[in-house]
PDB file of C-alpha atoms in Angstrom:
ATOM      1  CA  MET S   1     -35.566  44.145  20.525  1.00  0.00           C
ATOM      2  CA  GLU S   2     -32.074  44.103  21.966  1.00  0.00           C
ATOM      3  CA  ASN S   3     -29.177  45.936  20.438  1.00  0.00           C
ATOM      4  CA  SER S   4     -26.110  43.847  20.718  1.00  0.00           C
ATOM      5  CA  THR S   5     -22.629  44.657  19.540  1.00  0.00           C
ATOM      6  CA  GLN S   6     -20.419  41.785  18.754  1.00  0.00           C
ATOM      7  CA  ILE S   7     -16.808  42.347  19.714  1.00  0.00           C
ATOM      8  CA  VAL S   8     -14.164  40.099  18.130  1.00  0.00           C
ATOM      9  CA  THR S   9     -10.702  40.042  19.387  1.00  0.00           C
ATOM     10  CA  GLY S  10      -7.539  38.288  18.227  1.00  0.00           C
ATOM     11  CA  GLU S  11      -3.945  38.648  17.463  1.00  0.00           C
ATOM     12  CA  LEU S  12      -1.907  39.001  14.478  1.00  0.00           C
ATOM     13  CA  SER S  13       0.190  36.132  13.414  1.00  0.00           C
ATOM     14  CA  ASN S  14       3.976  36.511  13.779  1.00  0.00           C
ATOM     15  CA  SER S  15       4.617  36.655  10.165  1.00  0.00           C
ATOM     16  CA  ARG S  16       1.996  39.502   9.611  1.00  0.00           C
ATOM     17  CA  ARG S  17       3.061  41.327  12.629  1.00  0.00           C
ATOM     18  CA  GLU S  18       6.761  41.162  11.475  1.00  0.00           C
ATOM     19  CA  PHE S  19       5.725  42.335   7.922  1.00  0.00           C
ATOM     20  CA  LEU S  20       3.800  45.325   9.407  1.00  0.00           C
ATOM     21  CA  GLU S  21       6.687  46.279  11.752  1.00  0.00           C
ATOM     22  CA  LYS S  22       9.239  46.114   8.779  1.00  0.00           C
ATOM     23  CA  ALA S  23       6.915  48.087   6.502  1.00  0.00           C
ATOM     24  CA  GLY S  24       6.448  50.662   9.273  1.00  0.00           C
ATOM     25  CA  PHE S  25      10.068  51.065   9.923  1.00  0.00           C
ATOM     26  CA  GLY S  26      10.750  51.214   6.126  1.00  0.00           C
ATOM     27  CA  LEU S  27       7.997  54.055   5.711  1.00  0.00           C
ATOM     28  CA  VAL S  28       9.460  55.998   8.676  1.00  0.00           C
ATOM     29  CA  PHE S  29      13.155  55.607   7.606  1.00  0.00           C
ATOM     30  CA  GLY S  30      12.369  56.198   4.032  1.00  0.00           C
ATOM     31  CA  THR S  31      10.528  59.397   4.842  1.00  0.00           C
ATOM     32  CA  LEU S  32      12.729  60.746   7.594  1.00  0.00           C
ATOM     33  CA  GLY S  33      15.970  59.239   6.288  1.00  0.00           C
ATOM     34  CA  VAL S  34      16.109  61.608   3.275  1.00  0.00           C
ATOM     35  CA  SER S  35      15.525  64.750   5.344  1.00  0.00           C
ATOM     36  CA  PHE S  36      18.055  63.416   8.026  1.00  0.00           C
ATOM     37  CA  PHE S  37      20.848  63.000   5.454  1.00  0.00           C
ATOM     38  CA  THR S  38      20.093  66.373   3.754  1.00  0.00           C
ATOM     39  CA  SER S  39      19.585  68.457   6.874  1.00  0.00           C
ATOM     40  CA  CYS S  40      21.880  71.121   8.111  1.00  0.00           C
ATOM     41  CA  SER S  41      24.590  70.121  10.451  1.00  0.00           C
ATOM     42  CA  SER S  42      27.707  71.597  12.027  1.00  0.00           C
ATOM     43  CA  THR S  43      30.011  69.087  10.395  1.00  0.00           C
ATOM     44  CA  GLU S  44      31.982  69.736   7.240  1.00  0.00           C
ATOM     45  CA  ASP S  45      31.352  67.815   4.013  1.00  0.00           C
ATOM     46  CA  ALA S  46      33.012  64.534   3.862  1.00  0.00           C
ATOM     47  CA  ASP S  47      34.827  65.581   0.695  1.00  0.00           C
ATOM     48  CA  PRO S  48      36.315  68.869   1.548  1.00  0.00           C
ATOM     49  CA  ALA S  49      37.718  69.543  -2.013  1.00  0.00           C
ATOM     50  CA  PRO S  50      36.471  72.861  -3.199  1.00  0.00           C
ATOM     51  CA  LYS S  51      34.271  72.995  -6.038  1.00  0.00           C
ATOM     52  CA  THR S  52      36.247  75.515  -8.374  1.00  0.00           C
ATOM     53  CA  PRO S  53      36.851  75.719 -12.079  1.00  0.00           C
ATOM     54  CA  GLY S  54      39.290  73.230 -13.444  1.00  0.00           C
ATOM     55  CA  GLY S  55      39.904  71.730  -9.938  1.00  0.00           C
ATOM     56  CA  ASN S  56      42.129  74.669  -9.089  1.00  0.00           C
ATOM     57  CA  THR S  57      41.986  75.072  -5.354  1.00  0.00           C
ATOM     58  CA  GLY S  58      43.570  78.475  -5.450  1.00  0.00           C
ATOM     59  CA  ASN S  59      45.890  77.714  -2.565  1.00  0.00           C
ATOM     60  CA  PRO S  60      49.070  79.656  -2.383  1.00  0.00           C
ATOM     61  CA  GLY S  61      52.172  77.700  -3.238  1.00  0.00           C
ATOM     62  CA  PRO S  62      55.071  77.494  -5.746  1.00  0.00           C
ATOM     63  CA  GLY S  63      53.822  78.244  -9.315  1.00  0.00           C
ATOM     64  CA  THR S  64      50.199  79.161  -8.392  1.00  0.00           C
ATOM     65  CA  GLY S  65      50.772  82.922  -8.758  1.00  0.00           C
ATOM     66  CA  ILE S  66      49.039  83.416  -5.328  1.00  0.00           C
ATOM     67  CA  SER S  67      50.706  84.638  -2.233  1.00  0.00           C
ATOM     68  CA  VAL S  68      49.276  85.513   1.128  1.00  0.00           C
ATOM     69  CA  SER S  69      51.153  87.781   3.493  1.00  0.00           C
ATOM     70  CA  GLY S  70      49.100  88.835   6.714  1.00  0.00           C
ATOM     71  CA  ASN S  71      45.905  90.491   5.453  1.00  0.00           C
ATOM     72  CA  THR S  72      47.195  90.875   1.894  1.00  0.00           C
ATOM     73  CA  ILE S  73      46.682  88.462  -0.915  1.00  0.00           C
ATOM     74  CA  THR S  74      48.627  88.953  -4.223  1.00  0.00           C
ATOM     75  CA  ILE S  75      47.487  87.146  -7.477  1.00  0.00           C
ATOM     76  CA  ASP S  76      49.577  87.079 -10.506  1.00  0.00           C
ATOM     77  CA  LEU S  77      46.884  87.190 -13.390  1.00  0.00           C
ATOM     78  CA  THR S  78      49.243  85.836 -16.019  1.00  0.00           C
ATOM     79  CA  ILE S  79      49.373  82.529 -13.902  1.00  0.00           C
ATOM     80  CA  GLN S  80      45.743  82.537 -12.660  1.00  0.00           C
ATOM     81  CA  THR S  81      44.192  82.847 -16.101  1.00  0.00           C
ATOM     82  CA  GLY S  82      40.855  81.656 -14.952  1.00  0.00           C
ATOM     83  CA  LEU S  83      40.247  85.184 -13.593  1.00  0.00           C
ATOM     84  CA  ALA S  84      40.894  86.696 -17.037  1.00  0.00           C
ATOM     85  CA  ALA S  85      37.354  86.452 -18.321  1.00  0.00           C
ATOM     86  CA  SER S  86      34.290  88.020 -16.945  1.00  0.00           C
ATOM     87  CA  GLY S  87      32.674  85.259 -14.740  1.00  0.00           C
ATOM     88  CA  GLY S  88      35.969  83.774 -13.925  1.00  0.00           C
ATOM     89  CA  TRP S  89      36.412  83.086 -10.263  1.00  0.00           C
ATOM     90  CA  LEU S  90      38.764  81.628  -7.712  1.00  0.00           C
ATOM     91  CA  LEU S  91      38.466  80.150  -4.191  1.00  0.00           C
ATOM     92  CA  ILE S  92      41.569  80.659  -2.074  1.00  0.00           C
ATOM     93  CA  SER S  93      40.538  78.231   0.704  1.00  0.00           C
ATOM     94  CA  SER S  94      43.641  78.686   2.820  1.00  0.00           C
ATOM     95  CA  ALA S  95      42.888  82.518   2.929  1.00  0.00           C
ATOM     96  CA  ARG S  96      39.084  82.044   3.195  1.00  0.00           C
ATOM     97  CA  THR S  97      38.601  84.187   0.094  1.00  0.00           C
ATOM     98  CA  LEU S  98      36.539  84.206  -3.030  1.00  0.00           C
ATOM     99  CA  VAL S  99      37.562  86.360  -6.064  1.00  0.00           C
ATOM    100  CA  VAL S 100      35.409  86.938  -9.192  1.00  0.00           C
ATOM    101  CA  ASN S 101      35.898  88.917 -12.370  1.00  0.00           C
ATOM    102  CA  VAL S 102      32.736  90.965 -13.008  1.00  0.00           C
ATOM    103  CA  SER S 103      32.996  92.661 -16.380  1.00  0.00           C
ATOM    104  CA  GLY S 104      36.716  93.355 -16.100  1.00  0.00           C
ATOM    105  CA  SER S 105      36.620  94.516 -12.356  1.00  0.00           C
ATOM    106  CA  TYR S 106      37.294  92.234  -9.490  1.00  0.00           C
ATOM    107  CA  ASN S 107      35.229  91.683  -6.395  1.00  0.00           C
ATOM    108  CA  ALA S 108      36.800  89.794  -3.332  1.00  0.00           C
ATOM    109  CA  MET S 109      34.937  88.531  -0.227  1.00  0.00           C
ATOM    110  CA  THR S 110      35.088  86.054   2.571  1.00  0.00           C
ATOM    111  CA  SER S 111      34.447  82.417   1.662  1.00  0.00           C
ATOM    112  CA  ILE S 112      33.133  81.790   5.143  1.00  0.00           C
ATOM    113  CA  CYS S 113      29.402  81.258   4.692  1.00  0.00           C
ATOM    114  CA  THR S 114      27.304  83.225   7.220  1.00  0.00           C
ATOM    115  CA  HIS S 115      25.063  80.205   7.797  1.00  0.00           C
ATOM    116  CA  GLU S 116      27.348  77.565   9.450  1.00  0.00           C
ATOM    117  CA  GLY S 117      30.815  78.731   8.667  1.00  0.00           C
ATOM    118  CA  CYS S 118      31.646  76.471   5.582  1.00  0.00           C
ATOM    119  CA  PHE S 119      34.445  77.928   3.650  1.00  0.00           C
ATOM    120  CA  ASP S 120      35.697  75.644   1.041  1.00  0.00           C
ATOM    121  CA  SER S 121      32.683  74.287  -0.980  1.00  0.00           C
ATOM    122  CA  TRP S 122      31.481  76.942  -3.435  1.00  0.00           C
ATOM    123  CA  THR S 123      30.189  76.962  -6.990  1.00  0.00           C
ATOM    124  CA  PHE S 124      29.590  80.070  -9.245  1.00  0.00           C
ATOM    125  CA  SER S 125      27.090  80.207 -11.988  1.00  0.00           C
ATOM    126  CA  GLY S 126      24.795  82.770 -13.339  1.00  0.00           C
ATOM    127  CA  SER S 127      26.576  85.548 -11.363  1.00  0.00           C
ATOM    128  CA  ARG S 128      25.788  83.815  -8.160  1.00  0.00           C
ATOM    129  CA  PHE S 129      27.933  82.026  -5.666  1.00  0.00           C
ATOM    130  CA  THR S 130      26.259  79.017  -3.932  1.00  0.00           C
ATOM    131  CA  CYS S 131      27.586  77.539  -0.754  1.00  0.00           C
ATOM    132  CA  ASN S 132      27.379  73.722  -1.326  1.00  0.00           C
ATOM    133  CA  CYS S 133      27.107  73.025   2.335  1.00  0.00           C
ATOM    134  CA  HIS S 134      23.512  74.154   2.892  1.00  0.00           C
ATOM    135  CA  GLY S 135      22.504  76.001  -0.300  1.00  0.00           C
ATOM    136  CA  SER S 136      22.812  79.656   0.626  1.00  0.00           C
ATOM    137  CA  VAL S 137      23.111  81.960  -2.491  1.00  0.00           C
ATOM    138  CA  PHE S 138      25.058  85.211  -2.784  1.00  0.00           C
ATOM    139  CA  ASP S 139      25.524  87.626  -5.750  1.00  0.00           C
ATOM    140  CA  SER S 140      28.924  88.379  -7.160  1.00  0.00           C
ATOM    141  CA  SER S 141      29.492  91.042  -4.480  1.00  0.00           C
ATOM    142  CA  GLY S 142      28.573  88.857  -1.576  1.00  0.00           C
ATOM    143  CA  LYS S 143      25.021  90.115  -1.022  1.00  0.00           C
ATOM    144  CA  LEU S 144      22.767  87.407   0.304  1.00  0.00           C
ATOM    145  CA  LEU S 145      20.075  86.258  -2.269  1.00  0.00           C
ATOM    146  CA  ASN S 146      18.602  83.137  -0.625  1.00  0.00           C
ATOM    147  CA  GLY S 147      19.234  81.483   2.791  1.00  0.00           C
ATOM    148  CA  PRO S 148      19.544  79.632   5.099  1.00  0.00           C
ATOM    149  CA  ALA S 149      22.295  82.197   5.662  1.00  0.00           C
ATOM    150  CA  THR S 150      20.926  85.395   7.137  1.00  0.00           C
ATOM    151  CA  GLN S 151      23.880  87.862   6.393  1.00  0.00           C
ATOM    152  CA  HIS S 152      25.908  89.022   3.494  1.00  0.00           C
ATOM    153  CA  LEU S 153      29.555  87.957   2.922  1.00  0.00           C
ATOM    154  CA  ASP S 154      32.200  90.362   4.092  1.00  0.00           C
ATOM    155  CA  GLN S 155      33.711  92.260   1.141  1.00  0.00           C
ATOM    156  CA  TYR S 156      37.456  92.988   0.680  1.00  0.00           C
ATOM    157  CA  ALA S 157      39.146  95.672  -1.244  1.00  0.00           C
ATOM    158  CA  ALA S 158      40.494  94.418  -4.671  1.00  0.00           C
ATOM    159  CA  THR S 159      42.893  96.485  -6.817  1.00  0.00           C
ATOM    160  CA  ALA S 160      44.236  95.487 -10.270  1.00  0.00           C
ATOM    161  CA  ALA S 161      47.417  97.123 -11.359  1.00  0.00           C
ATOM    162  CA  GLY S 162      48.737  95.658 -14.758  1.00  0.00           C
ATOM    163  CA  THR S 163      48.859  91.905 -14.260  1.00  0.00           C
ATOM    164  CA  THR S 164      48.699  91.917 -10.444  1.00  0.00           C
ATOM    165  CA  LEU S 165      45.545  91.759  -8.316  1.00  0.00           C
ATOM    166  CA  THR S 166      45.892  92.815  -4.798  1.00  0.00           C
ATOM    167  CA  ILE S 167      43.292  92.073  -2.165  1.00  0.00           C
ATOM    168  CA  VAL S 168      43.292  93.523   1.355  1.00  0.00           C
ATOM    169  CA  ARG S 169      41.249  91.633   3.902  1.00  0.00           C
TER     170      ARG S 169
END
């Protein structure tokens, strides 16, 4: 007896070929597209508005109760009332500084994330700061809790005297 293998060759029809190409591209872009658009990049967020309570950017200016002179930031706590309660916080984006009230005392630190240098997109919840650029998480004193950042945030001296908070960077 003879063993024979039958070989059949052919070509896909154009419509089937086009369907498979489109389905393949859709699968590849559908899978990789999500990771591409959510991956780390060195570009800033397209919406650079800081994520702070009540939409207050905390930028110095008339009527804000915040002044920046050299390495010193002065905050009038009668105007910046968001800092009055424990858990209240402020992002002063022009001074690259985060301030938080922790049970009546104040912590101040750089707002420049140690991962890729984002400085103006932060949230604060559950005593944790989250950099919204890439998801690094820090505690209320700037200690790194979860990367991709690999270092803590630099801390600044914060002293309250009456209704004035002074931060020295």
